[in-house]
């Protein structure tokens, strides 16, 4: 994508490599041919789209971040975002179920030791398994420091008690990344109080709640999970006691660009559907696309989609080039989440009365879009991060 | 002895679901600039069949071949990602490419098949942009090889190939000796996706480059396109109340 040469000047290019074009072609073909036709049915039934997930897994469209020595493809964030955007175009419910794997795996990829990586990442490439990222609780979402789930060291194990909520893939995961408080002292700083664990889903004491019925992305499996005296062997601690907060946050720099890409895919879909409709529907003697009110609306939608795309591309490129991308990742996610909602809502508007109806594809997009302003760091949290980063840069 | 190599000959065509193909203002052809091109769907089926035959161990090697400008290498790469072992790109560009038709392509494929001692040449039955349905047949004729066209089922039986052909009257089963030319019809198989790992592996596979002159093929066309026109716009119909009205109208405009 953006290439830089090491000699005199930095060349910025938007050109994709042949391989990236092929990846995108594959993902696009799969999405249009296999996800789009079934998305509405999965949305209505709420059934977990396992057949599609399995197919995506067979084609290598999932788990792209897993390193090669664990049987994965070790793709960079940019390449996986390319794929994510195409899958999201088809259905963000399906794409979120797939993306939750990346989110759950990321702490292990960035902080796992060889044993943990081979054991928990290796199995993901051998069969189509799901995993989940277990951080949020009923009482603490944005305020990660307010987590109450406790992990107490007892001999060679940790005993975990607490409740997690809104865990994507909660009912389908083979294992969870879990963040729990290991230091009971309330004065202990956040950077030392939490520990990251890998927990096998079949551990005794794990109670999986009911599938939550949400506004959108309905086929994705979201649940509350209760931990009652769940025992985790010390081998499953990532890095060491107290290192959890940094790991959990570090994962976001790599998972926010794909979430932004997902929101962009949804927005592109909304734009395409609205444009197609505008070129067919007639009113007052001409196509609605020929009325400036509608064409201006579509123009603004197009502006937002293009810029959202550039947002995720830049943030992915930054991290793939070994640089800290927090500033760009937050901007990409915040912007893409906001415009996905605007563009989806505008798409419904273009469709008029038809847009409000479930026989047409855009009302689903509007319902699916909302969560992009909430999960993976709310729109407000992103603004906190961006302003902090911005002031940090300004003072330099 | 199992056949050594199978040549799959690919065509790059205008994408069929592109909304509107336009005729050039000078009526010399259709506008191809900026129109999405991709592997001809029947050629995808041909690739799939060749790869399947290799997986069943009937053949050792599948070579993907295509003629055209640089863009054609993308098509060959896709074939490699689907499972072909290596590729050959016969470079034809500019005026030669515009004038290139089934005869020139057949000459190239025939020359290559002879040079590389292929046992089977598989093509798509026709390209969806020009619908010629000639290249396979011409290739077989130039090679003086038997042909199994419109194949909906292919079985290798020793030194022979059993081909079930889709014909107007139904299905015809023939048995032909190898080396032979086959052309793939719609129901032969469902082409696989090129998986991501295979796309990455395909990068390491070789695509050889050559020109028609290297094969001793002259590209001069024997066909001159005089004119290309859009089909006439469909006229509005007329509704009639009774059968008598219908007969009267048909008589009036001379149809009966």
Short mmCIF file of N, CA and C in Angstrom, two decimals, chain A residues 124-246:
data_model
loop_
_atom_site.label_atom_id
_atom_site.label_comp_id
_atom_site.label_asym_id
_atom_site.label_seq_id
_atom_site.Cartn_x
_atom_site.Cartn_y
_atom_site.Cartn_z
N UNK A 124 -6.36 -23.48 16.26
CA UNK A 124 -7.29 -22.67 15.46
C UNK A 124 -7.08 -22.90 13.97
N UNK A 125 -5.84 -23.32 13.60
CA UNK A 125 -5.58 -23.55 12.19
C UNK A 125 -5.84 -25.00 11.80
N UNK A 126 -6.05 -25.83 12.82
CA UNK A 126 -6.30 -27.24 12.51
C UNK A 126 -7.77 -27.55 12.31
N UNK A 127 -8.61 -26.82 13.03
CA UNK A 127 -10.04 -26.98 12.80
C UNK A 127 -10.68 -25.61 12.96
N UNK A 128 -11.88 -25.46 12.40
CA UNK A 128 -12.54 -24.15 12.53
C UNK A 128 -13.10 -23.94 13.94
N UNK A 129 -12.23 -23.47 14.84
CA UNK A 129 -12.66 -23.20 16.21
C UNK A 129 -12.83 -21.71 16.41
N UNK A 130 -13.61 -21.34 17.41
CA UNK A 130 -13.78 -19.93 17.72
C UNK A 130 -13.15 -19.65 19.08
N UNK A 131 -12.80 -18.39 19.30
CA UNK A 131 -12.33 -17.99 20.62
C UNK A 131 -12.96 -16.64 20.94
N UNK A 132 -12.74 -16.14 22.15
CA UNK A 132 -13.37 -14.89 22.54
C UNK A 132 -12.48 -14.07 23.44
N UNK A 133 -12.78 -12.75 23.48
CA UNK A 133 -12.02 -11.79 24.27
C UNK A 133 -12.89 -11.42 25.46
N UNK A 134 -12.50 -11.88 26.65
CA UNK A 134 -13.35 -11.68 27.83
C UNK A 134 -12.82 -10.61 28.76
N UNK A 135 -13.23 -9.36 28.50
CA UNK A 135 -12.78 -8.26 29.37
C UNK A 135 -13.97 -7.53 29.99
N UNK A 136 -14.92 -7.13 29.15
CA UNK A 136 -16.06 -6.34 29.61
C UNK A 136 -16.89 -7.06 30.66
N UNK A 137 -17.41 -6.29 31.61
CA UNK A 137 -18.27 -6.85 32.66
C UNK A 137 -19.58 -6.07 32.71
N UNK A 138 -20.59 -6.63 33.41
CA UNK A 138 -21.84 -5.87 33.50
C UNK A 138 -21.62 -4.47 34.07
N UNK A 139 -20.66 -4.34 35.00
CA UNK A 139 -20.44 -3.05 35.65
C UNK A 139 -19.26 -2.26 35.11
N UNK A 140 -18.54 -2.80 34.16
CA UNK A 140 -17.36 -2.07 33.66
C UNK A 140 -17.12 -2.38 32.20
N UNK A 141 -17.27 -1.35 31.34
CA UNK A 141 -17.00 -1.54 29.92
C UNK A 141 -15.82 -0.66 29.55
N UNK A 142 -16.09 0.63 29.43
CA UNK A 142 -15.02 1.56 29.11
C UNK A 142 -14.00 1.63 30.24
N UNK A 143 -14.49 1.52 31.46
CA UNK A 143 -13.61 1.66 32.63
C UNK A 143 -12.98 0.33 32.99
N UNK A 144 -12.03 -0.10 32.18
CA UNK A 144 -11.40 -1.41 32.36
C UNK A 144 -10.78 -1.52 33.75
N UNK A 145 -10.31 -0.39 34.26
CA UNK A 145 -9.71 -0.42 35.60
C UNK A 145 -10.73 -0.79 36.66
N UNK A 146 -12.02 -0.69 36.32
CA UNK A 146 -13.06 -1.00 37.29
C UNK A 146 -13.50 -2.46 37.27
N UNK A 147 -12.75 -3.33 36.59
CA UNK A 147 -13.11 -4.74 36.53
C UNK A 147 -13.12 -5.35 37.92
N UNK A 148 -14.12 -6.22 38.13
CA UNK A 148 -14.22 -6.83 39.45
C UNK A 148 -13.87 -8.32 39.47
N UNK A 149 -13.84 -8.95 38.32
CA UNK A 149 -13.55 -10.39 38.29
C UNK A 149 -12.20 -10.65 38.96
N UNK A 150 -12.21 -11.53 39.95
CA UNK A 150 -11.03 -11.76 40.77
C UNK A 150 -10.34 -13.05 40.41
N UNK A 151 -9.01 -13.03 40.38
CA UNK A 151 -8.24 -14.26 40.19
C UNK A 151 -7.27 -14.36 41.36
N UNK A 152 -7.45 -15.38 42.19
CA UNK A 152 -6.57 -15.53 43.36
C UNK A 152 -5.62 -16.69 43.17
N UNK A 153 -4.36 -16.46 43.46
CA UNK A 153 -3.38 -17.53 43.30
C UNK A 153 -3.52 -18.51 44.45
N UNK A 154 -3.67 -19.80 44.05
CA UNK A 154 -3.72 -20.86 45.08
C UNK A 154 -2.82 -21.99 44.60
N UNK A 155 -1.63 -22.03 45.14
CA UNK A 155 -0.69 -23.08 44.71
C UNK A 155 -0.26 -22.84 43.28
N UNK A 156 -0.48 -23.84 42.43
CA UNK A 156 -0.07 -23.71 41.03
C UNK A 156 -1.20 -23.23 40.13
N UNK A 157 -2.28 -22.76 40.79
CA UNK A 157 -3.44 -22.36 39.99
C UNK A 157 -3.94 -20.99 40.41
N UNK A 158 -4.79 -20.45 39.55
CA UNK A 158 -5.52 -19.23 39.90
C UNK A 158 -6.99 -19.60 39.97
N UNK A 159 -7.70 -19.11 40.97
CA UNK A 159 -9.13 -19.40 41.08
C UNK A 159 -9.87 -18.12 40.74
N UNK A 160 -10.74 -18.23 39.73
CA UNK A 160 -11.39 -17.04 39.19
C UNK A 160 -12.87 -17.00 39.55
N UNK A 161 -13.30 -15.83 40.01
CA UNK A 161 -14.72 -15.61 40.29
C UNK A 161 -15.13 -14.27 39.73
N UNK A 162 -16.27 -14.27 39.04
CA UNK A 162 -16.75 -13.00 38.50
C UNK A 162 -17.66 -13.19 37.32
N UNK A 163 -17.98 -12.06 36.70
CA UNK A 163 -18.92 -12.11 35.58
C UNK A 163 -18.43 -11.25 34.44
N UNK A 164 -18.51 -11.82 33.24
CA UNK A 164 -18.19 -11.04 32.05
C UNK A 164 -19.49 -10.85 31.26
N UNK A 165 -19.53 -9.80 30.45
CA UNK A 165 -20.77 -9.53 29.71
C UNK A 165 -20.47 -9.06 28.29
N UNK A 166 -21.42 -9.29 27.38
CA UNK A 166 -21.29 -8.87 25.98
C UNK A 166 -20.08 -9.51 25.31
N UNK A 167 -19.85 -10.78 25.65
CA UNK A 167 -18.70 -11.45 25.08
C UNK A 167 -19.08 -12.06 23.73
N UNK A 168 -18.51 -11.51 22.65
CA UNK A 168 -18.80 -12.03 21.31
C UNK A 168 -18.19 -13.41 21.17
N UNK A 169 -18.96 -14.35 20.60
CA UNK A 169 -18.56 -15.75 20.50
C UNK A 169 -18.57 -16.43 21.86
N UNK A 170 -19.20 -15.77 22.86
CA UNK A 170 -19.20 -16.32 24.21
C UNK A 170 -19.69 -17.75 24.29
N UNK A 171 -20.72 -18.06 23.50
CA UNK A 171 -21.28 -19.40 23.57
C UNK A 171 -20.66 -20.39 22.60
N UNK A 172 -19.72 -19.90 21.78
CA UNK A 172 -19.15 -20.77 20.75
C UNK A 172 -17.65 -20.95 20.91
N UNK A 173 -17.08 -20.25 21.89
CA UNK A 173 -15.63 -20.25 21.99
C UNK A 173 -15.07 -21.57 22.52
N UNK A 174 -13.91 -21.91 22.02
CA UNK A 174 -13.16 -23.07 22.51
C UNK A 174 -12.29 -22.64 23.69
N UNK A 175 -11.86 -21.33 23.65
CA UNK A 175 -11.11 -20.78 24.77
C UNK A 175 -11.34 -19.26 24.80
N UNK A 176 -11.08 -18.67 25.98
CA UNK A 176 -11.24 -17.22 26.14
C UNK A 176 -9.91 -16.60 26.53
N UNK A 177 -9.71 -15.35 26.09
CA UNK A 177 -8.70 -14.52 26.73
C UNK A 177 -9.46 -13.83 27.87
N UNK A 178 -8.96 -13.94 29.07
CA UNK A 178 -9.66 -13.38 30.23
C UNK A 178 -8.79 -12.34 30.93
N UNK A 179 -9.40 -11.21 31.26
CA UNK A 179 -8.68 -10.22 32.07
C UNK A 179 -9.32 -10.20 33.45
N UNK A 180 -8.52 -10.45 34.49
CA UNK A 180 -9.06 -10.48 35.84
C UNK A 180 -8.12 -9.75 36.79
N UNK A 181 -8.67 -9.28 37.89
CA UNK A 181 -7.87 -8.55 38.87
C UNK A 181 -7.14 -9.53 39.77
N UNK A 182 -5.84 -9.44 39.82
CA UNK A 182 -5.07 -10.34 40.69
C UNK A 182 -4.61 -9.65 41.96
N UNK A 183 -4.57 -8.30 41.93
CA UNK A 183 -4.15 -7.60 43.14
C UNK A 183 -5.35 -6.96 43.81
N UNK A 184 -5.71 -7.45 45.00
CA UNK A 184 -6.93 -6.98 45.67
C UNK A 184 -6.81 -5.57 46.22
N UNK A 185 -5.59 -5.10 46.42
CA UNK A 185 -5.38 -3.77 47.02
C UNK A 185 -5.90 -2.68 46.09
N UNK A 186 -6.92 -1.92 46.53
CA UNK A 186 -7.49 -0.89 45.65
C UNK A 186 -6.49 0.20 45.27
N UNK A 187 -5.40 0.31 46.04
CA UNK A 187 -4.42 1.36 45.74
C UNK A 187 -3.41 0.91 44.69
N UNK A 188 -3.46 -0.38 44.35
CA UNK A 188 -2.51 -0.90 43.36
C UNK A 188 -2.77 -0.24 42.01
N UNK A 189 -1.73 0.28 41.36
CA UNK A 189 -1.97 0.93 40.06
C UNK A 189 -2.51 -0.05 39.01
N UNK A 190 -3.34 0.49 38.09
CA UNK A 190 -3.97 -0.33 37.04
C UNK A 190 -2.94 -1.13 36.26
N UNK A 191 -1.78 -0.53 36.04
CA UNK A 191 -0.77 -1.20 35.22
C UNK A 191 -0.19 -2.43 35.89
N UNK A 192 -0.55 -2.66 37.18
CA UNK A 192 0.01 -3.84 37.85
C UNK A 192 -1.07 -4.74 38.44
N UNK A 193 -2.34 -4.25 38.44
CA UNK A 193 -3.36 -4.98 39.19
C UNK A 193 -4.01 -6.12 38.43
N UNK A 194 -3.87 -6.15 37.12
CA UNK A 194 -4.62 -7.13 36.33
C UNK A 194 -3.71 -8.14 35.65
N UNK A 195 -4.29 -9.33 35.42
CA UNK A 195 -3.53 -10.39 34.75
C UNK A 195 -4.34 -10.95 33.59
N UNK A 196 -3.64 -11.28 32.51
CA UNK A 196 -4.29 -11.87 31.33
C UNK A 196 -4.13 -13.38 31.36
N UNK A 197 -5.23 -14.08 31.16
CA UNK A 197 -5.20 -15.55 31.17
C UNK A 197 -5.78 -16.11 29.89
N UNK A 198 -5.37 -17.33 29.57
CA UNK A 198 -6.06 -18.09 28.53
C UNK A 198 -6.87 -19.15 29.28
N UNK A 199 -8.18 -19.18 29.03
CA UNK A 199 -9.04 -20.11 29.77
C UNK A 199 -9.73 -21.07 28.80
N UNK A 200 -9.59 -22.35 29.03
CA UNK A 200 -10.32 -23.32 28.21
C UNK A 200 -11.81 -23.21 28.52
N UNK A 201 -12.64 -23.19 27.47
CA UNK A 201 -14.08 -22.97 27.68
C UNK A 201 -14.76 -24.12 28.40
N UNK A 202 -14.13 -25.29 28.37
CA UNK A 202 -14.78 -26.41 29.06
C UNK A 202 -14.32 -26.54 30.52
N UNK A 203 -13.65 -25.51 31.03
CA UNK A 203 -13.22 -25.56 32.44
C UNK A 203 -14.44 -25.61 33.34
N UNK A 204 -14.40 -26.46 34.36
CA UNK A 204 -15.55 -26.52 35.29
C UNK A 204 -15.74 -25.18 35.98
N UNK A 205 -17.01 -24.78 36.15
CA UNK A 205 -17.31 -23.52 36.83
C UNK A 205 -17.65 -22.40 35.87
N UNK A 206 -17.47 -22.62 34.58
CA UNK A 206 -17.84 -21.58 33.60
C UNK A 206 -19.30 -21.77 33.23
N UNK A 207 -20.12 -20.74 33.50
CA UNK A 207 -21.53 -20.81 33.15
C UNK A 207 -21.79 -19.83 32.02
N UNK A 208 -22.18 -20.39 30.88
CA UNK A 208 -22.44 -19.54 29.71
C UNK A 208 -23.88 -19.08 29.76
N UNK A 209 -24.09 -17.77 29.67
CA UNK A 209 -25.44 -17.21 29.73
C UNK A 209 -26.20 -17.42 28.43
N UNK A 210 -27.38 -16.86 28.37
CA UNK A 210 -28.22 -17.00 27.18
C UNK A 210 -27.68 -16.12 26.06
N UNK A 211 -28.05 -16.45 24.82
CA UNK A 211 -27.66 -15.61 23.69
C UNK A 211 -28.47 -14.31 23.79
N UNK A 212 -27.77 -13.20 23.81
CA UNK A 212 -28.45 -11.92 23.93
C UNK A 212 -29.07 -11.51 22.60
N UNK A 213 -30.27 -10.92 22.69
CA UNK A 213 -30.96 -10.45 21.49
C UNK A 213 -30.65 -8.98 21.31
N UNK A 214 -29.86 -8.67 20.29
CA UNK A 214 -29.41 -7.30 20.12
C UNK A 214 -30.07 -6.60 18.95
N UNK A 215 -29.81 -5.30 18.83
CA UNK A 215 -30.41 -4.48 17.79
C UNK A 215 -29.96 -4.96 16.41
N UNK A 216 -28.68 -5.26 16.30
CA UNK A 216 -28.13 -5.61 15.00
C UNK A 216 -27.03 -6.64 15.14
N UNK A 217 -26.43 -6.98 14.01
CA UNK A 217 -25.40 -8.04 13.96
C UNK A 217 -25.95 -9.25 14.71
N UNK A 218 -27.21 -9.54 14.42
CA UNK A 218 -27.96 -10.50 15.23
C UNK A 218 -27.46 -11.92 15.18
N UNK A 219 -26.79 -12.30 14.09
CA UNK A 219 -26.37 -13.70 14.03
C UNK A 219 -25.10 -13.91 14.85
N UNK A 220 -24.46 -12.81 15.26
CA UNK A 220 -23.28 -12.93 16.10
C UNK A 220 -23.72 -13.39 17.49
N UNK A 221 -22.91 -14.21 18.14
CA UNK A 221 -23.28 -14.80 19.44
C UNK A 221 -22.69 -13.96 20.58
N UNK A 222 -23.56 -13.25 21.30
CA UNK A 222 -23.09 -12.38 22.39
C UNK A 222 -23.70 -12.87 23.69
N UNK A 223 -22.87 -13.07 24.70
CA UNK A 223 -23.39 -13.64 25.96
C UNK A 223 -22.72 -13.08 27.21
N UNK A 224 -23.40 -13.33 28.32
CA UNK A 224 -22.78 -13.11 29.62
C UNK A 224 -22.13 -14.43 30.03
N UNK A 225 -20.97 -14.35 30.67
CA UNK A 225 -20.30 -15.57 31.12
C UNK A 225 -20.01 -15.42 32.61
N UNK A 226 -20.40 -16.40 33.40
CA UNK A 226 -20.11 -16.35 34.84
C UNK A 226 -19.00 -17.34 35.17
N UNK A 227 -18.06 -16.86 36.01
CA UNK A 227 -16.96 -17.73 36.45
C UNK A 227 -17.15 -18.03 37.93
N UNK A 228 -17.34 -19.33 38.24
CA UNK A 228 -17.51 -19.71 39.66
C UNK A 228 -16.39 -20.66 40.06
N UNK A 229 -15.44 -20.12 40.79
CA UNK A 229 -14.29 -20.93 41.22
C UNK A 229 -13.67 -21.69 40.05
N UNK A 230 -13.44 -20.99 38.98
CA UNK A 230 -12.81 -21.62 37.82
C UNK A 230 -11.30 -21.66 38.05
N UNK A 231 -10.70 -22.83 37.84
CA UNK A 231 -9.27 -22.97 38.12
C UNK A 231 -8.47 -22.88 36.82
N UNK A 232 -7.49 -22.01 36.82
CA UNK A 232 -6.64 -21.84 35.63
C UNK A 232 -5.20 -22.17 36.02
N UNK A 233 -4.57 -23.07 35.26
CA UNK A 233 -3.18 -23.41 35.59
C UNK A 233 -2.27 -22.21 35.36
N UNK A 234 -1.19 -22.09 36.14
CA UNK A 234 -0.33 -20.91 36.02
C UNK A 234 0.36 -20.82 34.67
N UNK A 235 0.40 -21.97 33.96
CA UNK A 235 1.00 -21.96 32.61
C UNK A 235 0.20 -21.09 31.65
N UNK A 236 -1.07 -20.83 32.02
CA UNK A 236 -1.93 -20.07 31.13
C UNK A 236 -1.93 -18.57 31.40
N UNK A 237 -1.01 -18.12 32.26
CA UNK A 237 -0.88 -16.69 32.49
C UNK A 237 -0.04 -16.10 31.36
N UNK A 238 -0.50 -14.97 30.81
CA UNK A 238 0.26 -14.33 29.73
C UNK A 238 1.29 -13.38 30.34
N UNK A 239 2.52 -13.62 30.04
CA UNK A 239 3.69 -12.88 30.52
C UNK A 239 3.89 -13.09 32.02
N UNK A 240 3.00 -12.58 32.82
CA UNK A 240 3.17 -12.76 34.26
C UNK A 240 2.08 -12.02 35.00
N UNK A 241 2.00 -12.24 36.28
CA UNK A 241 0.97 -11.58 37.08
C UNK A 241 1.15 -10.07 36.98
N UNK A 242 0.05 -9.36 36.79
CA UNK A 242 0.11 -7.91 36.76
C UNK A 242 0.34 -7.32 35.38
N UNK A 243 0.62 -8.17 34.38
CA UNK A 243 0.92 -7.62 33.05
C UNK A 243 -0.32 -7.47 32.18
N UNK A 244 -1.48 -7.87 32.71
CA UNK A 244 -2.70 -7.99 31.91
C UNK A 244 -3.20 -6.73 31.24
N UNK A 245 -3.23 -5.61 31.99
CA UNK A 245 -3.83 -4.40 31.43
C UNK A 245 -3.13 -3.97 30.16
N UNK A 246 -1.79 -3.98 30.22
CA UNK A 246 -1.02 -3.54 29.06
C UNK A 246 -1.27 -4.45 27.85
#
